[in-house]
């Protein structure tokens, strides 16, 4: 069973469902749709296998009819042939993953027709032991609840129908003592009640296990996010970079790569202290992240350096984003006490762009460009060696 990531809205519903543990066998609508989507295929396979076994067992009981109902054996064979055809049709429907009501309803119709067939053969026979076929209803209700595990409303309908069929049959049969009629009716009723309790418990347990699985999935997703996030800035860390690079290696298309470095950061740290330095890194990360927009993937590259990946960007677009980030840091006017009066924090950028499968080489190119920007005076952007802007005019 494949589980997709859990959106925040569904996570809230999950918390509510886990705490409440309602006796109702239904989740809130959004969670119910997810449950059905993720379990539908497995549910159809479950029903198909058990229904196929039931069809085979139903046909084999013709041997019992030969002993118990020899006077209607031909009719029994014909009816069982019809019911088998219905079972095959339901199996074909289950292969198409139908909606829940159609799926459960089709199987329930097969079970009800099989139960009604038993009652009909019992009523049409004059064999001396025909009333013993009424015990077949016990098999039907237990099979429905514990083997098929039909959803509770359908199991309830089948149990009620089987009890009604038994009462009708035992009432119509001639020569059945009232004590026997009462005894067998009590057995069928008690079996139906026990079957319903079993069905309710099994379905509730199945749903609780599903909720617990979702909770474990959410916890795993949270741990995964933590393992990919830099604890200081909340941006991607080196592990996240490695994952992105592995994905980009086969993605195709162009990509822009920026490497940013906070200018004179060691002097800032020495002058203001490490706590202020951490706050400076957080603020710069927020500024360049906001300037990059939704399409920029921002990672902390190490220390005061940041890596920005721009999928789909060419040289010109990447340089434009870098310039927007540079201006955002400069205009934030973060005071830099280690510089002359009025000095503010700035950042330098190395820029490269090219095919996504060359991202690792582009990072090296952007890194080399960053060092040129540093040597060239800082608070500037520098294109990589393969950038059109870096090539000498002919």
Short mmCIF file of C-alpha atoms in Angstrom, two decimals:
data_model
loop_
_atom_site.label_atom_id
_atom_site.label_comp_id
_atom_site.label_asym_id
_atom_site.label_seq_id
_atom_site.Cartn_x
_atom_site.Cartn_y
_atom_site.Cartn_z
CA UNK A 1 0.00 0.00 0.00
CA UNK A 2 1.55 3.27 -1.11
CA UNK A 3 1.11 6.26 1.17
CA UNK A 4 1.50 9.76 -0.22
CA UNK A 5 2.83 12.64 1.93
CA UNK A 6 0.37 13.91 4.52
CA UNK A 7 -0.87 17.51 3.97
CA UNK A 8 -1.25 19.74 7.04
CA UNK A 9 -5.06 19.71 6.89
CA UNK A 10 -5.17 15.91 6.87
CA UNK A 11 -2.57 15.80 9.67
CA UNK A 12 -4.99 17.76 11.87
CA UNK A 13 -7.77 15.30 11.03
CA UNK A 14 -5.41 12.44 11.86
CA UNK A 15 -4.66 13.89 15.30
CA UNK A 16 -8.38 14.28 15.99
CA UNK A 17 -9.17 10.74 14.84
CA UNK A 18 -6.35 9.20 16.90
CA UNK A 19 -7.42 11.00 20.06
CA UNK A 20 -11.12 10.43 19.64
CA UNK A 21 -11.08 6.75 18.61
CA UNK A 22 -14.78 7.01 17.73
CA UNK A 23 -17.01 3.93 17.59
CA UNK A 24 -18.14 5.16 14.16
CA UNK A 25 -16.51 3.19 11.36
CA UNK A 26 -15.81 6.26 9.25
CA UNK A 27 -13.19 8.98 9.17
CA UNK A 28 -13.81 12.66 8.39
CA UNK A 29 -14.50 12.98 4.62
CA UNK A 30 -10.98 14.05 3.55
CA UNK A 31 -9.33 11.30 5.57
CA UNK A 32 -11.92 8.77 4.41
CA UNK A 33 -11.15 9.59 0.77
CA UNK A 34 -7.44 9.11 1.44
CA UNK A 35 -8.08 5.82 3.24
CA UNK A 36 -10.18 4.52 0.38
CA UNK A 37 -7.70 5.67 -2.27
CA UNK A 38 -4.77 3.98 -0.53
CA UNK A 39 -6.53 0.72 0.39
CA UNK A 40 -8.92 0.24 -2.57
CA UNK A 41 -6.67 -1.94 -4.69
CA UNK A 42 -5.61 -4.12 -1.79
CA UNK A 43 -9.25 -4.36 -0.70
CA UNK A 44 -10.33 -5.57 -4.14
CA UNK A 45 -7.61 -8.23 -4.11
CA UNK A 46 -8.69 -9.35 -0.66
CA UNK A 47 -12.33 -9.67 -1.71
CA UNK A 48 -11.48 -11.36 -5.02
CA UNK A 49 -9.45 -14.14 -3.40
CA UNK A 50 -12.01 -14.88 -0.73
CA UNK A 51 -14.93 -14.63 -3.10
CA UNK A 52 -13.28 -17.11 -5.49
CA UNK A 53 -12.87 -19.55 -2.60
CA UNK A 54 -16.52 -19.03 -1.65
CA UNK A 55 -17.71 -19.75 -5.19
CA UNK A 56 -15.71 -22.98 -5.24
CA UNK A 57 -17.04 -24.04 -1.84
CA UNK A 58 -20.61 -23.18 -2.87
CA UNK A 59 -20.30 -25.45 -5.91
CA UNK A 60 -18.75 -28.30 -3.90
CA UNK A 61 -21.79 -28.33 -1.62
CA UNK A 62 -23.72 -29.96 -4.44
CA UNK A 63 -22.30 -33.18 -2.98
CA UNK A 64 -24.15 -32.36 0.21
CA UNK A 65 -27.33 -31.76 -1.82
CA UNK A 66 -27.00 -35.19 -3.38
CA UNK A 67 -27.26 -36.68 0.11
CA UNK A 68 -29.63 -34.28 1.82
CA UNK A 69 -31.87 -33.12 -1.07
CA UNK A 70 -31.80 -35.85 -3.71
CA UNK A 71 -35.27 -34.92 -4.97
CA UNK A 72 -34.18 -31.44 -6.13
CA UNK A 73 -30.62 -32.30 -7.20
CA UNK A 74 -31.15 -31.17 -10.79
CA UNK A 75 -32.62 -27.87 -9.59
CA UNK A 76 -29.73 -27.50 -7.16
CA UNK A 77 -27.21 -27.94 -9.97
CA UNK A 78 -28.99 -25.35 -12.12
CA UNK A 79 -29.22 -22.82 -9.28
CA UNK A 80 -25.61 -23.30 -8.30
CA UNK A 81 -24.61 -22.80 -11.94
CA UNK A 82 -26.48 -19.45 -11.98
CA UNK A 83 -24.97 -18.33 -8.67
CA UNK A 84 -21.51 -19.30 -9.93
CA UNK A 85 -22.03 -17.11 -12.99
CA UNK A 86 -23.00 -14.24 -10.71
CA UNK A 87 -19.84 -14.83 -8.66
CA UNK A 88 -17.66 -14.73 -11.78
CA UNK A 89 -19.33 -11.46 -12.83
CA UNK A 90 -18.59 -9.94 -9.42
CA UNK A 91 -14.97 -11.11 -9.65
CA UNK A 92 -14.69 -9.39 -13.04
CA UNK A 93 -16.07 -6.19 -11.50
CA UNK A 94 -13.53 -6.32 -8.66
CA UNK A 95 -10.68 -6.42 -11.19
CA UNK A 96 -11.72 -2.91 -12.27
CA UNK A 97 -11.29 -1.38 -8.79
CA UNK A 98 -14.88 -0.06 -8.53
CA UNK A 99 -15.99 2.61 -6.02
CA UNK A 100 -16.56 1.40 -2.44
CA UNK A 101 -20.37 1.13 -2.61
CA UNK A 102 -20.29 -0.79 -5.89
CA UNK A 103 -17.49 -3.03 -4.64
CA UNK A 104 -19.02 -3.95 -1.29
CA UNK A 105 -22.54 -3.96 -2.68
CA UNK A 106 -21.74 -6.36 -5.52
CA UNK A 107 -20.15 -8.86 -3.14
CA UNK A 108 -23.07 -8.49 -0.73
CA UNK A 109 -25.54 -9.22 -3.57
CA UNK A 110 -23.67 -12.44 -4.37
CA UNK A 111 -23.77 -13.54 -0.72
CA UNK A 112 -27.48 -12.73 -0.41
CA UNK A 113 -28.32 -14.62 -3.61
CA UNK A 114 -26.35 -17.63 -2.36
CA UNK A 115 -28.19 -17.52 0.98
CA UNK A 116 -31.56 -17.18 -0.76
CA UNK A 117 -30.68 -20.14 -2.99
CA UNK A 118 -30.15 -22.33 0.07
CA UNK A 119 -33.53 -21.29 1.44
CA UNK A 120 -35.27 -21.86 -1.89
CA UNK A 121 -33.87 -25.38 -2.25
CA UNK A 122 -34.92 -26.20 1.29
CA UNK A 123 -38.49 -25.01 0.64
CA UNK A 124 -38.82 -26.87 -2.67
CA UNK A 125 -37.52 -30.17 -1.33
CA UNK A 126 -39.57 -32.89 0.35
CA UNK A 127 -36.51 -34.68 1.73
CA UNK A 128 -36.83 -35.65 5.40
CA UNK A 129 -33.73 -33.74 6.51
CA UNK A 130 -34.30 -30.59 4.49
CA UNK A 131 -34.67 -28.30 7.55
CA UNK A 132 -31.01 -28.91 8.43
CA UNK A 133 -30.05 -26.74 5.46
CA UNK A 134 -31.09 -23.79 7.59
CA UNK A 135 -27.75 -24.12 9.39
CA UNK A 136 -26.16 -22.98 6.16
CA UNK A 137 -27.16 -19.45 7.16
CA UNK A 138 -24.70 -19.72 10.04
CA UNK A 139 -21.90 -20.31 7.55
CA UNK A 140 -23.06 -17.37 5.47
CA UNK A 141 -23.04 -14.81 8.29
CA UNK A 142 -19.68 -15.97 9.72
CA UNK A 143 -18.10 -16.06 6.26
CA UNK A 144 -19.35 -12.53 5.55
CA UNK A 145 -18.10 -11.07 8.82
CA UNK A 146 -14.81 -12.86 9.42
CA UNK A 147 -13.59 -14.09 6.03
CA UNK A 148 -14.87 -11.54 3.54
CA UNK A 149 -14.89 -8.81 6.18
CA UNK A 150 -17.44 -6.80 4.27
CA UNK A 151 -17.87 -3.26 5.54
CA UNK A 152 -20.12 -3.20 8.57
CA UNK A 153 -23.32 -1.77 6.98
CA UNK A 154 -23.27 -4.49 4.31
CA UNK A 155 -22.56 -7.20 6.88
CA UNK A 156 -25.47 -5.90 8.96
CA UNK A 157 -27.77 -6.12 5.94
CA UNK A 158 -26.66 -9.68 5.18
CA UNK A 159 -27.08 -10.82 8.79
CA UNK A 160 -30.58 -9.34 8.94
CA UNK A 161 -31.49 -10.92 5.59
CA UNK A 162 -30.15 -14.35 6.60
CA UNK A 163 -32.13 -14.28 9.84
CA UNK A 164 -35.26 -13.26 7.94
CA UNK A 165 -34.70 -16.03 5.36
CA UNK A 166 -34.31 -18.56 8.14
CA UNK A 167 -37.50 -17.45 9.90
CA UNK A 168 -39.46 -17.58 6.64
CA UNK A 169 -38.11 -21.03 5.78
CA UNK A 170 -38.60 -22.59 9.19
CA UNK A 171 -42.12 -21.17 9.34
CA UNK A 172 -43.08 -22.47 5.90
CA UNK A 173 -41.68 -25.96 6.40
CA UNK A 174 -44.30 -28.51 7.44
CA UNK A 175 -43.69 -30.77 10.38
CA UNK A 176 -40.95 -28.81 12.12
CA UNK A 177 -41.62 -28.84 15.88
CA UNK A 178 -41.91 -25.36 17.47
CA UNK A 179 -39.05 -26.18 19.83
CA UNK A 180 -36.73 -26.90 16.90
CA UNK A 181 -37.89 -23.77 15.09
CA UNK A 182 -37.23 -21.65 18.16
CA UNK A 183 -33.88 -23.32 18.82
CA UNK A 184 -32.55 -22.91 15.28
CA UNK A 185 -33.83 -19.33 15.07
CA UNK A 186 -32.02 -18.51 18.30
CA UNK A 187 -28.82 -20.04 16.94
CA UNK A 188 -28.99 -18.02 13.74
CA UNK A 189 -29.77 -14.81 15.64
CA UNK A 190 -26.97 -15.31 18.16
CA UNK A 191 -24.51 -16.19 15.40
CA UNK A 192 -25.52 -13.05 13.48
CA UNK A 193 -24.97 -10.89 16.56
CA UNK A 194 -21.56 -12.43 17.24
CA UNK A 195 -20.66 -12.04 13.57
CA UNK A 196 -21.59 -8.35 13.66
CA UNK A 197 -19.49 -7.79 16.77
CA UNK A 198 -16.55 -9.52 15.07
CA UNK A 199 -17.04 -7.48 11.90
CA UNK A 200 -17.18 -4.20 13.81
CA UNK A 201 -14.08 -5.07 15.85
CA UNK A 202 -12.08 -6.18 12.81
CA UNK A 203 -12.94 -3.10 10.77
CA UNK A 204 -12.26 -0.76 13.68
CA UNK A 205 -8.91 -2.44 14.29
CA UNK A 206 -8.08 -2.13 10.58
CA UNK A 207 -8.85 1.58 10.66
CA UNK A 208 -6.86 2.16 13.85
CA UNK A 209 -3.87 0.36 12.33
CA UNK A 210 -4.20 2.60 9.26
CA UNK A 211 -4.25 5.73 11.46
CA UNK A 212 -1.21 4.52 13.37
CA UNK A 213 0.56 3.89 10.07
CA UNK A 214 -0.19 7.46 8.99
CA UNK A 215 1.08 8.77 12.31
CA UNK A 216 4.33 6.83 11.88
CA UNK A 217 4.59 8.14 8.32
CA UNK A 218 4.15 11.71 9.54
CA UNK A 219 6.80 11.21 12.21
CA UNK A 220 9.18 9.77 9.62
CA UNK A 221 8.52 12.72 7.30
CA UNK A 222 9.22 15.16 10.16
CA UNK A 223 12.49 13.38 10.98
CA UNK A 224 13.42 13.39 7.30
CA UNK A 225 12.79 17.14 7.09
CA UNK A 226 14.92 17.70 10.20
CA UNK A 227 17.75 15.62 8.74
CA UNK A 228 17.72 17.78 5.60
CA UNK A 229 17.48 21.17 7.33
CA UNK A 230 20.26 23.38 8.63
CA UNK A 231 19.39 23.98 12.32
CA UNK A 232 20.49 27.63 12.27
CA UNK A 233 18.67 28.89 9.17
CA UNK A 234 16.06 26.21 8.54
CA UNK A 235 17.31 25.98 4.96
CA UNK A 236 18.65 22.85 3.28
CA UNK A 237 21.92 21.42 4.58
CA UNK A 238 24.71 19.52 2.81
CA UNK A 239 22.70 16.30 2.91
CA UNK A 240 19.84 18.10 1.19
CA UNK A 241 22.30 19.41 -1.41
CA UNK A 242 23.53 15.90 -2.15
CA UNK A 243 19.95 14.71 -2.60
CA UNK A 244 19.12 17.57 -4.97
CA UNK A 245 22.27 16.99 -7.00
CA UNK A 246 21.44 13.30 -7.38
CA UNK A 247 17.99 14.24 -8.65
CA UNK A 248 19.29 16.95 -10.98
CA UNK A 249 21.85 14.62 -12.55
CA UNK A 250 19.12 12.96 -14.61
CA UNK A 251 16.54 15.73 -14.84
CA UNK A 252 17.77 17.49 -17.98
CA UNK A 253 17.17 21.13 -18.85
CA UNK A 254 19.18 24.21 -17.82
CA UNK A 255 19.99 25.32 -14.29
CA UNK A 256 21.48 28.41 -12.71
CA UNK A 257 23.84 28.09 -9.76
CA UNK A 258 24.71 30.86 -7.29
CA UNK A 259 27.14 30.77 -4.41
CA UNK A 260 26.83 33.64 -1.95
CA UNK A 261 29.19 34.60 0.86
CA UNK A 262 28.71 37.25 3.57
CA UNK A 263 31.47 39.82 3.20
CA UNK A 264 33.88 40.40 6.12
CA UNK A 265 31.98 37.90 8.23
CA UNK A 266 34.94 36.89 10.43
CA UNK A 267 35.42 40.54 11.35
CA UNK A 268 31.67 40.79 12.10
CA UNK A 269 31.86 37.71 14.33
CA UNK A 270 34.94 38.96 16.16
CA UNK A 271 33.41 42.39 16.74
CA UNK A 272 29.80 41.50 17.58
CA UNK A 273 30.20 37.99 18.99
CA UNK A 274 29.06 34.57 17.83
CA UNK A 275 25.41 34.98 18.82
CA UNK A 276 25.16 38.14 16.74
CA UNK A 277 26.99 36.28 13.97
CA UNK A 278 24.39 33.52 14.05
CA UNK A 279 21.64 36.10 13.88
CA UNK A 280 23.36 37.75 10.92
CA UNK A 281 23.49 34.42 9.05
CA UNK A 282 19.79 33.84 9.74
CA UNK A 283 18.85 37.32 8.52
CA UNK A 284 20.93 37.07 5.35
CA UNK A 285 19.46 33.62 4.61
CA UNK A 286 15.96 35.06 4.98
CA UNK A 287 16.78 38.06 2.76
CA UNK A 288 18.25 36.10 -0.13
CA UNK A 289 15.57 33.42 0.18
CA UNK A 290 12.85 36.03 -0.13
CA UNK A 291 14.60 37.78 -3.01
CA UNK A 292 14.96 34.47 -4.86
CA UNK A 293 11.23 33.71 -4.80
CA UNK A 294 9.51 30.35 -4.87
CA UNK A 295 11.65 28.85 -7.64
CA UNK A 296 15.00 29.34 -5.92
CA UNK A 297 16.31 26.42 -3.86
CA UNK A 298 18.41 27.85 -1.04
CA UNK A 299 20.92 25.80 0.97
CA UNK A 300 23.48 26.66 3.60
CA UNK A 301 26.73 25.63 1.97
CA UNK A 302 28.85 25.96 5.07
CA UNK A 303 29.76 28.74 7.52
CA UNK A 304 28.54 32.00 6.02
CA UNK A 305 28.19 30.60 2.46
CA UNK A 306 24.94 29.76 0.70
CA UNK A 307 24.18 27.75 -2.43
CA UNK A 308 21.21 28.69 -4.62
CA UNK A 309 19.92 26.41 -7.36
CA UNK A 310 17.67 27.92 -10.03
CA UNK A 311 16.12 25.15 -12.17
CA UNK A 312 15.32 26.36 -15.68
CA UNK A 313 17.41 29.55 -15.41
CA UNK A 314 20.00 30.62 -17.98
CA UNK A 315 23.07 32.84 -17.35
CA UNK A 316 21.18 36.09 -17.66
CA UNK A 317 18.33 35.01 -15.40
CA UNK A 318 20.68 33.62 -12.78
CA UNK A 319 22.68 36.85 -12.76
CA UNK A 320 19.45 38.82 -12.37
CA UNK A 321 18.44 36.78 -9.33
CA UNK A 322 21.91 37.17 -7.83
CA UNK A 323 21.74 40.94 -8.27
CA UNK A 324 18.32 41.05 -6.57
CA UNK A 325 19.73 39.08 -3.66
CA UNK A 326 22.81 41.28 -3.40
CA UNK A 327 20.65 44.42 -3.27
CA UNK A 328 18.32 42.86 -0.68
CA UNK A 329 21.23 42.22 1.68
CA UNK A 330 22.77 45.65 1.17
CA UNK A 331 19.54 47.62 1.56
CA UNK A 332 18.63 45.72 4.76
CA UNK A 333 21.32 47.92 6.44
CA UNK A 334 22.52 45.33 8.93
CA UNK A 335 25.12 47.28 10.91
CA UNK A 336 28.70 45.98 10.63
CA UNK A 337 30.66 47.46 13.55
CA UNK A 338 34.02 46.20 12.31
CA UNK A 339 33.81 48.38 9.18
CA UNK A 340 34.24 52.14 9.02
CA UNK A 341 31.37 54.22 10.39
CA UNK A 342 28.10 53.45 8.61
CA UNK A 343 29.36 50.11 7.33
CA UNK A 344 26.71 47.49 6.64
CA UNK A 345 26.68 43.76 5.94
CA UNK A 346 26.93 42.89 2.24
CA UNK A 347 27.30 39.70 0.23
CA UNK A 348 29.22 38.62 -2.84
CA UNK A 349 27.98 36.15 -5.46
CA UNK A 350 29.47 33.74 -7.96
CA UNK A 351 27.16 32.84 -10.84
CA UNK A 352 27.16 29.91 -13.26
CA UNK A 353 24.59 28.30 -15.52
CA UNK A 354 24.39 25.34 -17.85
CA UNK A 355 22.87 21.88 -18.30
CA UNK A 356 21.45 20.34 -15.13
CA UNK A 357 23.55 17.20 -15.51
CA UNK A 358 26.64 19.42 -15.03
CA UNK A 359 25.40 20.91 -11.75
CA UNK A 360 28.41 19.72 -9.75
CA UNK A 361 30.80 21.32 -12.25
CA UNK A 362 28.67 24.47 -12.24
CA UNK A 363 28.99 24.66 -8.46
CA UNK A 364 32.78 24.56 -8.79
CA UNK A 365 32.56 27.26 -11.46
CA UNK A 366 30.35 29.47 -9.29
CA UNK A 367 32.67 28.92 -6.33
CA UNK A 368 35.66 30.08 -8.36
CA UNK A 369 33.63 33.10 -9.54
CA UNK A 370 32.80 33.93 -5.91
CA UNK A 371 36.50 34.13 -5.05
CA UNK A 372 37.02 36.48 -7.97
CA UNK A 373 34.18 38.64 -6.66
CA UNK A 374 35.90 38.73 -3.28
CA UNK A 375 39.21 39.71 -4.81
CA UNK A 376 37.46 42.27 -7.00
CA UNK A 377 36.17 44.30 -4.07
CA UNK A 378 33.20 42.35 -2.58
CA UNK A 379 29.50 43.31 -2.60
CA UNK A 380 29.30 42.31 -6.24
CA UNK A 381 28.40 39.40 -8.51
CA UNK A 382 30.87 37.63 -10.74
CA UNK A 383 29.98 35.35 -13.68
CA UNK A 384 31.55 31.94 -14.11
CA UNK A 385 34.24 31.25 -16.69
CA UNK A 386 31.77 29.73 -19.18
CA UNK A 387 29.23 32.53 -18.81
CA UNK A 388 28.74 34.69 -21.92
CA UNK A 389 29.43 37.75 -19.74
CA UNK A 390 32.80 36.34 -18.77
CA UNK A 391 33.97 35.67 -22.34
CA UNK A 392 36.15 38.33 -23.96
CA UNK A 393 34.72 40.07 -27.00
CA UNK A 394 36.28 39.14 -30.31
#
